[in-house]
mmCIF file of C-alpha atoms in Angstrom:
data_model
loop_
_atom_site.group_PDB
_atom_site.id
_atom_site.type_symbol
_atom_site.label_atom_id
_atom_site.label_comp_id
_atom_site.label_asym_id
_atom_site.label_seq_id
_atom_site.Cartn_x
_atom_site.Cartn_y
_atom_site.Cartn_z
ATOM 1 C CA GLN A 22 -10.355 -35.345 -11.402
ATOM 2 C CA ASN A 23 -9.883 -35.745 -8.104
ATOM 3 C CA LYS A 24 -13.270 -37.467 -6.777
ATOM 4 C CA ASN A 25 -12.411 -36.364 -3.429
ATOM 5 C CA GLU A 26 -12.538 -33.144 -4.303
ATOM 6 C CA GLN A 27 -15.084 -30.743 -3.024
ATOM 7 C CA SER A 28 -16.320 -27.819 -5.269
ATOM 8 C CA THR A 29 -16.450 -24.734 -3.605
ATOM 9 C CA PRO A 30 -19.092 -22.084 -3.704
ATOM 10 C CA ASN A 31 -19.380 -19.508 -5.799
ATOM 11 C CA PHE A 32 -18.480 -15.963 -4.185
ATOM 12 C CA LYS A 33 -21.530 -13.189 -4.503
ATOM 13 C CA ILE A 34 -20.489 -9.884 -4.513
ATOM 14 C CA ASP A 35 -22.378 -7.333 -2.219
ATOM 15 C CA GLU A 36 -23.826 -4.957 -4.915
ATOM 16 C CA ASN A 37 -23.340 -2.298 -1.888
ATOM 17 C CA ALA A 38 -19.844 -3.144 -2.070
ATOM 18 C CA ILE A 39 -20.015 -2.624 -5.929
ATOM 19 C CA SER A 40 -21.793 0.542 -5.435
ATOM 20 C CA SER A 41 -19.639 1.911 -2.344
ATOM 21 C CA GLN A 42 -16.285 1.337 -4.220
ATOM 22 C CA LEU A 43 -17.380 2.857 -7.911
ATOM 23 C CA LYS A 44 -17.921 6.266 -5.413
ATOM 24 C CA ARG A 45 -14.405 6.002 -3.944
ATOM 25 C CA LEU A 46 -13.343 5.643 -7.485
ATOM 26 C CA GLU A 47 -15.244 8.779 -8.747
ATOM 27 C CA HIS A 48 -14.154 10.832 -5.618
ATOM 28 C CA PHE A 49 -10.556 9.474 -5.937
ATOM 29 C CA LYS A 50 -10.010 10.464 -10.015
ATOM 30 C CA LYS A 51 -12.062 13.957 -9.119
ATOM 31 C CA ASP A 52 -9.511 15.023 -6.883
ATOM 32 C CA ARG A 53 -6.574 14.736 -9.517
ATOM 33 C CA SER A 54 -4.726 16.615 -12.155
ATOM 34 C CA LEU A 55 -6.143 14.641 -15.088
ATOM 35 C CA ASP A 56 -3.636 16.785 -17.180
ATOM 36 C CA LYS A 57 -0.724 15.215 -15.041
ATOM 37 C CA VAL A 58 -1.767 11.724 -14.917
ATOM 38 C CA ASN A 59 -2.013 12.176 -18.734
ATOM 39 C CA SER A 60 1.791 13.142 -19.054
ATOM 40 C CA ILE A 61 3.089 10.538 -17.074
ATOM 41 C CA LEU A 62 1.115 7.579 -18.409
ATOM 42 C CA GLU A 63 2.637 9.122 -21.738
ATOM 43 C CA LYS A 64 5.731 8.711 -20.831
ATOM 44 C CA LEU A 65 5.403 5.491 -18.756
ATOM 45 C CA ASN A 66 4.255 4.432 -22.686
ATOM 46 C CA GLN A 67 7.772 6.084 -24.332
ATOM 47 C CA ALA A 68 9.797 4.195 -21.850
ATOM 48 C CA ALA A 69 7.641 0.960 -22.491
ATOM 49 C CA LYS A 70 8.383 1.264 -26.072
ATOM 50 C CA ASN A 71 11.933 2.665 -25.654
ATOM 51 C CA LYS A 72 12.848 -0.795 -23.513
ATOM 52 C CA GLU A 73 13.254 1.605 -20.346
ATOM 53 C CA ASN A 74 13.014 0.510 -16.768
ATOM 54 C CA LEU A 75 9.482 0.915 -16.190
ATOM 55 C CA ILE A 76 9.449 0.839 -11.973
ATOM 56 C CA PRO A 77 10.574 4.937 -11.799
ATOM 57 C CA PHE A 78 7.801 5.566 -14.207
ATOM 58 C CA ILE A 79 5.240 3.803 -12.664
ATOM 59 C CA VAL A 80 5.929 4.673 -9.333
ATOM 60 C CA GLU A 81 5.804 8.341 -10.404
ATOM 61 C CA ALA A 82 2.145 7.482 -12.397
ATOM 62 C CA VAL A 83 1.209 5.562 -8.540
ATOM 63 C CA GLU A 84 2.249 8.923 -6.902
ATOM 64 C CA SER A 85 0.409 11.210 -9.650
ATOM 65 C CA LYS A 86 -2.787 9.400 -8.625
ATOM 66 C CA ALA A 87 -3.050 6.705 -11.688
ATOM 67 C CA THR A 88 -5.102 4.192 -11.487
ATOM 68 C CA LEU A 89 -3.748 0.483 -11.746
ATOM 69 C CA GLY A 90 -5.971 0.058 -14.473
ATOM 70 C CA GLU A 91 -4.445 3.317 -16.275
ATOM 71 C CA ILE A 92 -0.951 1.818 -15.808
ATOM 72 C CA SER A 93 -1.640 -1.616 -16.993
ATOM 73 C CA ASP A 94 -4.009 0.076 -20.168
ATOM 74 C CA THR A 95 -0.553 1.868 -21.126
ATOM 75 C CA LEU A 96 1.601 -0.991 -20.575
ATOM 76 C CA ARG A 97 -0.671 -3.058 -22.884
ATOM 77 C CA LEU A 98 -0.394 -0.647 -25.611
ATOM 78 C CA GLU A 99 2.955 -1.493 -26.157
ATOM 79 C CA TYR A 100 3.269 -5.258 -24.729
ATOM 80 C CA GLY A 101 -0.617 -6.663 -25.251
ATOM 81 C CA GLU A 102 -2.300 -9.243 -23.540
ATOM 82 C CA TYR A 103 -1.459 -12.462 -21.943
ATOM 83 C CA SER A 104 -3.094 -14.909 -23.065
#
């Protein structure tokens, strides 16, 4: 430990910001084709299993309005989670 090091204050998240972000996410998900998202996420999963280049599939997933969480969850199915 560095005795001269000052502790950084804890960051407090504004509850209004959380609520606002969740509403934007809900609207974002409502304004997309779930069938198209699921289809490309399945293609991404298969590409990961087959050790293919994932970038084109990730780009297509983003263009299809898949969320970062959905893409990450799909990749975790094949690769697991880093620990």
